[in-house]
Tab-separated table of C-alpha atoms and ligand atoms in Angstrom:
chain	number	residue	atom	x	y	z
A	18	MET	CA	-1.971	24.919	14.907
A	19	ASP	CA	-5.843	24.314	14.908
A	20	LYS	CA	-7.005	21.324	13.491
A	21	LYS	CA	-9.964	21.521	10.821
A	22	ASN	CA	-13.327	20.831	11.940
A	23	ILE	CA	-13.784	17.424	10.628
A	24	ASP	CA	-15.559	14.541	12.144
A	25	TRP	CA	-12.635	12.361	12.187
A	26	SER	CA	-13.802	9.063	13.362
A	27	ASN	CA	-16.585	9.133	10.783
A	28	LEU	CA	-14.340	9.893	7.659
A	29	GLY	CA	-14.517	7.342	5.066
A	30	PHE	CA	-11.643	6.703	2.309
A	31	GLY	CA	-12.566	9.271	-0.166
A	32	TYR	CA	-10.637	12.217	-1.555
A	33	ILE	CA	-10.890	15.597	0.437
A	34	PRO	CA	-8.566	18.072	-0.809
A	35	THR	CA	-6.126	19.808	1.587
A	36	GLU	CA	-4.341	23.179	1.412
A	37	LYS	CA	-1.148	22.156	-0.323
A	38	ARG	CA	0.336	19.600	-2.567
A	39	TYR	CA	3.805	19.387	-3.901
A	40	VAL	CA	4.786	19.402	-7.649
A	41	SER	CA	8.244	18.996	-9.499
A	42	ASN	CA	8.538	19.000	-13.212
A	43	TYR	CA	11.140	16.886	-15.213
A	44	LYS	CA	12.314	18.368	-18.453
A	45	ASP	CA	15.491	18.504	-20.460
A	46	GLY	CA	16.949	15.543	-18.458
A	47	ALA	CA	16.324	17.202	-14.885
A	48	TRP	CA	13.937	17.618	-12.237
A	49	ASP	CA	13.396	21.254	-11.298
A	50	GLU	CA	13.713	22.600	-7.722
A	51	GLY	CA	9.857	21.549	-6.857
A	52	THR	CA	7.473	23.640	-4.865
A	53	LEU	CA	4.112	23.613	-2.920
A	54	THR	CA	1.061	24.710	-4.769
A	55	SER	CA	-2.658	25.267	-3.830
A	56	ASP	CA	-3.583	24.165	-7.216
A	57	ALA	CA	-5.343	20.723	-7.092
A	58	ASN	CA	-5.740	20.348	-10.875
A	59	VAL	CA	-3.251	19.188	-13.258
A	60	VAL	CA	-3.242	20.630	-16.801
A	61	ILE	CA	-1.746	18.270	-19.549
A	62	ASN	CA	-1.850	17.983	-23.134
A	63	GLU	CA	-4.512	15.765	-24.575
A	64	CYS	CA	-1.722	13.507	-26.006
A	65	ALA	CA	0.211	13.238	-22.778
A	66	GLY	CA	2.097	9.936	-22.280
A	67	VAL	CA	0.100	9.084	-19.149
A	68	LEU	CA	-3.182	9.424	-21.163
A	69	GLN	CA	-2.310	7.363	-24.040
A	70	TYR	CA	0.154	4.513	-22.650
A	71	ALA	CA	-0.683	4.617	-18.987
A	72	GLN	CA	2.876	5.770	-18.011
A	73	THR	CA	2.355	6.165	-14.489
A	74	ILE	CA	3.509	4.999	-11.072
A	75	PHE	CA	2.219	5.833	-7.487
A	76	GLU	CA	3.006	5.133	-3.699
A	77	GLY	CA	0.760	5.099	-0.698
A	78	MET	CA	1.462	5.876	2.881
A	79	LYS	CA	0.092	7.763	5.748
A	80	ALA	CA	0.777	10.485	8.468
A	81	TYR	CA	-0.627	10.539	11.962
A	82	THR	CA	-0.528	11.598	15.327
A	83	THR	CA	1.566	9.749	18.042
A	84	GLU	CA	0.589	9.276	21.588
A	85	ASP	CA	2.721	12.066	22.643
A	86	GLY	CA	1.522	14.698	20.171
A	87	HIS	CA	3.952	14.390	17.294
A	88	ILE	CA	3.297	13.854	13.579
A	89	VAL	CA	5.107	11.288	11.785
A	90	THR	CA	5.141	9.076	8.936
A	91	PHE	CA	6.279	5.409	8.832
A	92	ARG	CA	9.456	4.381	6.798
A	93	PRO	CA	8.951	6.953	4.060
A	94	ASP	CA	12.498	5.782	2.910
A	95	LEU	CA	11.128	2.694	1.678
A	96	ASN	CA	8.328	4.112	-0.349
A	97	ALA	CA	10.870	6.404	-1.877
A	98	LYS	CA	13.066	3.442	-2.847
A	99	ARG	CA	10.177	1.501	-4.261
A	100	MET	CA	9.102	4.536	-6.177
A	101	VAL	CA	12.486	4.413	-7.835
A	102	ASP	CA	12.203	0.986	-8.556
A	103	SER	CA	8.570	1.337	-10.307
A	104	ALA	CA	10.116	4.259	-12.303
A	105	ARG	CA	13.035	2.124	-13.619
A	106	ARG	CA	10.720	-0.469	-14.848
A	107	LEU	CA	8.367	2.038	-16.849
A	108	GLU	CA	11.349	3.900	-18.265
A	109	MET	CA	10.677	6.912	-16.206
A	110	PRO	CA	13.300	8.970	-14.499
A	111	ALA	CA	13.796	8.345	-10.787
A	112	PHE	CA	12.665	11.038	-8.333
A	113	PRO	CA	15.609	11.342	-5.842
A	114	GLU	CA	14.967	9.382	-2.758
A	115	ASP	CA	16.090	12.001	-0.323
A	116	ARG	CA	13.827	14.801	-2.289
A	117	PHE	CA	11.090	12.205	-2.028
A	118	VAL	CA	11.058	12.079	1.821
A	119	GLU	CA	11.523	15.906	1.840
A	120	ALA	CA	8.539	16.445	-0.269
A	121	VAL	CA	6.396	14.185	1.819
A	122	LYS	CA	7.435	16.137	5.015
A	123	GLN	CA	6.681	19.448	3.346
A	124	VAL	CA	3.210	18.355	2.284
A	125	VAL	CA	2.488	16.927	5.582
A	126	GLU	CA	3.666	19.774	7.603
A	127	ALA	CA	1.760	22.348	5.072
A	128	ASN	CA	-1.366	20.189	5.888
A	129	ALA	CA	-0.726	19.579	9.379
A	130	ALA	CA	-4.379	20.844	10.329
A	131	TYR	CA	-5.709	17.765	8.358
A	132	VAL	CA	-3.622	15.217	10.264
A	133	PRO	CA	-6.161	13.693	12.442
A	134	PRO	CA	-5.729	13.747	16.227
A	135	TYR	CA	-4.175	10.676	18.222
A	136	GLY	CA	-6.834	8.307	19.164
A	137	SER	CA	-9.347	9.136	16.314
A	138	GLY	CA	-8.070	5.915	14.389
A	139	ALA	CA	-8.186	8.433	11.163
A	140	THR	CA	-4.755	9.251	9.386
A	141	LEU	CA	-3.740	11.730	6.613
A	142	TYR	CA	-3.293	9.648	3.470
A	143	ILE	CA	-0.418	10.613	1.493
A	144	ARG	CA	-0.249	10.001	-2.373
A	145	PRO	CA	3.050	10.585	-4.135
A	146	TYR	CA	2.674	9.697	-7.995
A	147	MET	CA	4.543	10.576	-11.196
A	148	PHE	CA	3.350	10.296	-14.844
A	149	GLY	CA	4.569	11.175	-18.272
A	150	SER	CA	3.253	14.782	-19.147
A	151	ASN	CA	4.392	15.432	-22.594
A	152	PRO	CA	2.814	14.537	-26.010
A	153	VAL	CA	3.592	10.892	-27.111
A	154	ILE	CA	1.645	9.226	-29.969
A	155	GLY	CA	4.350	6.815	-31.199
A	156	VAL	CA	5.000	4.258	-28.359
A	157	LYS	CA	7.920	5.338	-26.299
A	158	PRO	CA	8.731	6.720	-22.995
A	159	ALA	CA	7.675	10.496	-22.556
A	160	ASP	CA	10.415	13.231	-22.268
A	161	GLU	CA	8.721	14.984	-19.728
A	162	TYR	CA	7.326	14.140	-16.253
A	163	GLN	CA	5.431	15.387	-13.260
A	164	PHE	CA	5.931	14.211	-9.682
A	165	ARG	CA	3.380	15.093	-7.420
A	166	VAL	CA	2.156	14.503	-3.670
A	167	PHE	CA	-1.050	15.280	-2.280
A	168	SER	CA	-2.590	14.197	0.933
A	169	THR	CA	-6.260	13.545	1.935
A	170	PRO	CA	-7.663	12.735	5.454
A	171	VAL	CA	-9.012	9.250	5.838
A	172	GLY	CA	-10.951	7.428	8.347
A	173	PRO	CA	-10.367	4.513	10.552
A	174	TYR	CA	-9.942	1.425	8.494
A	175	PHE	CA	-11.868	-0.671	10.931
A	176	LYS	CA	-14.932	1.106	12.392
A	177	GLY	CA	-16.411	-1.172	15.229
A	178	GLY	CA	-13.633	-3.493	15.151
A	179	ALA	CA	-11.739	-5.730	12.456
A	180	LYS	CA	-14.404	-8.142	11.237
A	181	PRO	CA	-12.633	-10.947	9.085
A	182	ILE	CA	-13.596	-10.841	5.497
A	183	THR	CA	-14.398	-13.397	2.903
A	184	ILE	CA	-12.326	-13.784	-0.364
A	185	ARG	CA	-12.348	-15.782	-3.553
A	186	VAL	CA	-9.857	-17.538	-5.443
A	187	CYS	CA	-9.737	-15.461	-8.647
A	188	ASP	CA	-9.849	-16.615	-12.298
A	189	PHE	CA	-8.380	-13.581	-13.531
A	190	ASP	CA	-4.706	-13.111	-13.319
A	191	ARG	CA	-2.979	-9.962	-11.524
A	192	ALA	CA	0.565	-10.169	-12.931
A	193	ALA	CA	2.356	-12.254	-15.731
A	194	PRO	CA	5.540	-13.801	-15.106
A	195	HIS	CA	8.409	-11.545	-15.632
A	196	GLY	CA	5.759	-8.700	-15.871
A	197	THR	CA	4.941	-5.526	-13.641
A	198	GLY	CA	3.300	-7.309	-10.728
A	199	HIS	CA	6.307	-6.114	-8.449
A	200	ILE	CA	5.920	-2.566	-9.231
A	201	LYS	CA	3.425	0.053	-7.972
A	202	ALA	CA	1.862	1.336	-11.353
A	203	GLY	CA	-1.648	2.431	-12.241
A	204	LEU	CA	-1.652	-0.298	-14.966
A	205	ASN	CA	-1.831	-3.111	-12.266
A	206	TYR	CA	-5.003	-1.414	-10.857
A	207	ALA	CA	-6.677	-0.781	-14.112
A	208	MET	CA	-6.990	-4.124	-14.982
A	209	SER	CA	-7.814	-5.296	-11.668
A	210	LEU	CA	-10.941	-3.380	-11.675
A	211	HIS	CA	-13.117	-5.834	-13.614
A	212	ALA	CA	-12.237	-8.849	-11.073
A	213	ILE	CA	-12.835	-6.765	-8.011
A	214	MET	CA	-16.328	-5.666	-9.358
A	215	SER	CA	-17.077	-9.282	-10.304
A	216	ALA	CA	-15.966	-10.310	-6.981
A	217	HIS	CA	-18.111	-7.768	-5.125
A	218	GLU	CA	-21.058	-8.883	-7.475
A	219	GLU	CA	-20.869	-12.380	-6.300
A	220	GLY	CA	-20.584	-11.228	-2.482
A	221	TYR	CA	-16.736	-11.524	-1.764
A	222	ASP	CA	-14.757	-8.634	-0.307
A	223	GLU	CA	-11.431	-9.398	-2.214
A	224	ASN	CA	-9.743	-11.677	-4.852
A	225	MET	CA	-6.828	-14.009	-3.861
A	226	TYR	CA	-4.621	-14.021	-7.112
A	227	LEU	CA	-2.827	-17.215	-8.066
A	228	ASP	CA	0.422	-17.266	-9.984
A	229	ALA	CA	-0.285	-16.777	-13.566
A	230	ALA	CA	2.107	-19.405	-14.999
A	231	THR	CA	0.739	-22.426	-12.958
A	232	ARG	CA	-2.302	-21.181	-11.116
A	233	THR	CA	-1.179	-23.310	-8.118
A	234	LYS	CA	0.409	-20.705	-5.947
A	235	VAL	CA	-0.990	-17.999	-3.640
A	236	GLU	CA	0.111	-14.561	-4.820
A	237	GLU	CA	-1.703	-11.538	-3.327
A	238	THR	CA	-4.966	-9.425	-3.391
A	239	GLY	CA	-5.510	-6.603	-5.729
A	240	GLY	CA	-3.702	-4.122	-3.023
A	241	ALA	CA	-2.505	-6.280	-0.057
A	242	ASN	CA	0.103	-8.968	0.405
A	243	PHE	CA	-0.960	-12.174	2.286
A	244	ILE	CA	0.407	-13.600	5.634
A	245	PHE	CA	-0.583	-16.721	6.994
A	246	VAL	CA	0.079	-18.267	10.541
A	247	THR	CA	0.382	-22.113	10.774
A	248	LYS	CA	-1.046	-24.167	13.602
A	249	ASP	CA	2.238	-24.094	15.286
A	250	ASN	CA	2.383	-20.458	15.317
A	251	LYS	CA	4.898	-19.770	12.310
A	252	VAL	CA	4.320	-16.705	10.172
A	253	VAL	CA	4.370	-17.431	6.430
A	254	THR	CA	4.290	-15.178	3.446
A	255	PRO	CA	4.294	-15.923	-0.140
A	256	LYS	CA	7.514	-15.482	-1.990
A	257	SER	CA	7.238	-14.393	-5.679
A	258	ASP	CA	8.854	-11.982	-8.095
A	259	THR	CA	5.382	-10.976	-9.237
A	260	ILE	CA	3.828	-9.682	-5.990
A	261	LEU	CA	4.210	-6.176	-4.706
A	262	PRO	CA	6.984	-5.892	-1.882
A	263	SER	CA	4.477	-4.468	0.776
A	264	ILE	CA	6.440	-2.427	3.550
A	265	THR	CA	3.637	-3.409	5.969
A	266	ARG	CA	4.242	-7.082	5.218
A	267	ARG	CA	8.195	-6.561	5.403
A	268	SER	CA	7.571	-4.752	8.801
A	269	LEU	CA	5.279	-7.348	10.263
A	270	LEU	CA	7.714	-10.200	9.478
A	271	TYR	CA	10.479	-8.182	11.381
A	272	VAL	CA	7.954	-7.592	14.206
A	273	ALA	CA	6.902	-11.195	14.213
A	274	GLU	CA	10.697	-12.453	14.448
A	275	LYS	CA	12.333	-9.671	16.604
A	276	TYR	CA	9.575	-8.516	18.774
A	277	LEU	CA	7.264	-11.805	19.073
A	278	GLY	CA	10.140	-14.342	18.700
A	279	LEU	CA	7.967	-16.042	16.196
A	280	GLU	CA	9.449	-18.217	13.415
A	281	VAL	CA	8.980	-16.678	9.995
A	282	GLU	CA	9.197	-18.028	6.497
A	283	GLU	CA	9.022	-16.191	3.152
A	284	ARG	CA	8.229	-19.007	0.598
A	285	GLU	CA	6.214	-20.385	-2.204
A	286	VAL	CA	2.575	-21.036	-0.748
A	287	TYR	CA	0.509	-23.596	-2.515
A	288	LEU	CA	-3.204	-23.052	-2.779
A	289	ASP	CA	-3.691	-26.609	-1.783
A	290	GLU	CA	-1.900	-26.024	1.447
A	291	VAL	CA	-4.080	-22.881	2.465
A	292	LYS	CA	-6.476	-25.064	4.299
A	293	ASP	CA	-3.739	-25.942	6.763
A	294	PHE	CA	-3.144	-22.652	8.191
A	295	ALA	CA	-4.740	-21.296	11.282
A	296	GLU	CA	-5.047	-17.838	10.647
A	297	CYS	CA	-4.757	-15.505	7.376
A	298	GLY	CA	-4.441	-11.746	6.928
A	299	LEU	CA	-4.067	-9.191	4.227
A	300	CYS	CA	-1.524	-6.615	4.737
A	301	GLY	CA	-0.933	-3.163	3.567
A	302	THR	CA	-0.768	0.461	4.583
A	303	ALA	CA	-4.577	1.206	4.674
A	304	ALA	CA	-5.524	-1.747	7.255
A	305	VAL	CA	-2.099	-2.723	8.471
A	306	ILE	CA	-3.785	-6.304	8.594
A	307	SER	CA	-7.258	-7.191	7.585
A	308	PRO	CA	-8.281	-10.656	9.051
A	309	VAL	CA	-9.458	-13.204	6.349
A	310	GLY	CA	-12.129	-15.613	7.831
A	311	LYS	CA	-12.637	-17.526	4.608
A	312	VAL	CA	-11.375	-18.432	1.324
A	313	VAL	CA	-13.817	-19.535	-1.191
A	314	ASP	CA	-12.236	-21.715	-3.919
A	315	HIS	CA	-14.928	-22.305	-6.705
A	316	GLY	CA	-17.633	-23.240	-4.300
A	317	ARG	CA	-15.247	-25.015	-1.817
A	318	ASP	CA	-14.972	-23.245	1.452
A	319	ILE	CA	-11.608	-23.002	3.195
A	320	CYS	CA	-12.364	-21.677	6.740
A	321	PHE	CA	-9.540	-20.554	9.088
A	322	GLN	CA	-9.907	-21.658	12.715
A	323	SER	CA	-9.649	-18.001	13.781
A	324	GLY	CA	-13.245	-17.675	12.475
A	325	MET	CA	-15.604	-15.097	11.183
A	326	ASP	CA	-15.982	-13.091	14.360
A	327	GLU	CA	-12.469	-11.709	15.174
A	328	MET	CA	-8.853	-11.655	14.332
A	329	GLY	CA	-6.885	-14.668	15.041
A	330	PRO	CA	-4.871	-14.577	18.175
A	331	ILE	CA	-1.262	-14.224	16.289
A	332	THR	CA	-2.570	-11.987	13.780
A	333	LYS	CA	-4.079	-9.661	16.663
A	334	LYS	CA	-0.535	-9.659	18.300
A	335	LEU	CA	1.176	-8.670	15.042
A	336	TYR	CA	-1.444	-5.952	14.502
A	337	ASP	CA	-1.240	-4.572	18.121
A	338	THR	CA	2.585	-4.510	18.063
A	339	LEU	CA	3.004	-2.812	14.714
A	340	THR	CA	0.259	-0.105	15.407
A	341	GLY	CA	1.921	0.200	18.873
A	342	ILE	CA	5.310	0.820	17.359
A	343	GLN	CA	3.593	3.288	14.827
A	344	MET	CA	1.852	5.183	17.393
A	345	GLY	CA	4.813	5.452	19.672
A	346	GLN	CA	3.600	3.241	22.508
A	347	ILE	CA	6.241	0.671	21.710
A	348	GLU	CA	9.924	1.428	20.865
A	349	ALA	CA	10.424	1.340	17.194
A	350	PRO	CA	13.273	-0.114	15.426
A	351	GLU	CA	16.082	2.636	14.277
A	352	GLY	CA	14.837	4.496	11.258
A	353	TRP	CA	11.225	3.249	11.308
A	354	ILE	CA	9.521	6.579	12.603
A	355	CYS	CA	9.900	9.597	10.623
A	356	GLN	CA	8.989	12.696	12.823
A	357	ILE	CA	7.633	15.741	10.681
A	358	CYS	CA	6.784	18.124	13.777
B	412	LIG	C1	0.585	-0.929	-2.219
B	412	LIG	C2	0.239	-2.337	-2.326
B	412	LIG	C3	0.400	-3.268	-1.409
B	412	LIG	C4	0.857	-2.829	0.100
B	412	LIG	O1	1.880	-2.313	0.425
B	412	LIG	P1	2.190	-1.317	1.482
B	412	LIG	O2	3.676	-0.882	1.324
B	412	LIG	O3	2.121	-2.094	2.785
B	412	LIG	O4	1.246	-0.125	1.597
B	412	LIG	C5	0.139	-4.550	-1.592
B	412	LIG	N1	0.107	-5.094	-2.963
B	412	LIG	C6	-0.168	-4.204	-3.666
B	412	LIG	C7	-0.522	-4.926	-5.121
B	412	LIG	C8	-0.121	-2.837	-3.676
B	412	LIG	O5	-0.225	-2.046	-4.668
């Protein structure tokens, strides 16, 4: 298979259509058999549930080429399961988990020419999503849905090294107690746009959201979970019902404990204790880990001892081990790597 003529290492994070995407429709209480299509456009009624009441959920994952030349994805079963959880919370029909993984495989295989080569740092980003597609004007769940999976090649997250970022403690809340913070729904992103634009205007890369109930505990950023490292090398991650359960974060905790022999703790993390940590990182599919060098809390700088030049040593070990597992250089735990071709 010939790869597309793309300058992989200079790709950004933007939408580039690929040849095929997967579509399945839900009607009369059942999903149809689903198919690959070349049509990148969605045509829906002006009154579709998604357009009026934001009934939409999504997932994000990537396919990439390993050192030995296989195209793989990382733990797609967990994305499938999380999407079922998201669907339940928004009263949408679950797309079966085995069919989700199968759809992802079909899309990646059909667009193999767009999967960046090993060593480029680029990946094929995969976006499964689902939305209410029939007209809904009274507030209620749609009766018909569309599940789709498209893919788009994206460039290396860190060009020229992972530089630590500066984030601010945000005065807006991301997720209400007993709300929808734990599901991957478009609505959580719509309401974060104002907060991120205002963070950028003030010169910050990201927002650190606090728990909405007490505003004393660290939750996450708009699209990534936190991990912290204590001065005695313990890996700590915030525990809360209102953060999105990141697959990267769960994988990093496993790596910390089982591969690096570090102590790990999932517990409530107070803003007051952030100053005592040695390292801080943001984890998610896109970056794996982005190091945080500084948190600004209303004019008060909280600087981590890892500094503003490079990743902290434990963060780096976590990053290298997980990316090594993903790329096939380090043996993966059973079931983590899903080979497509
Ligand atoms: C997707 C997402 C993450 C990261 O999850 P991964 O499964 O690691 O990609 C973290 N926080 C939010 C709010 C998200 O939407």
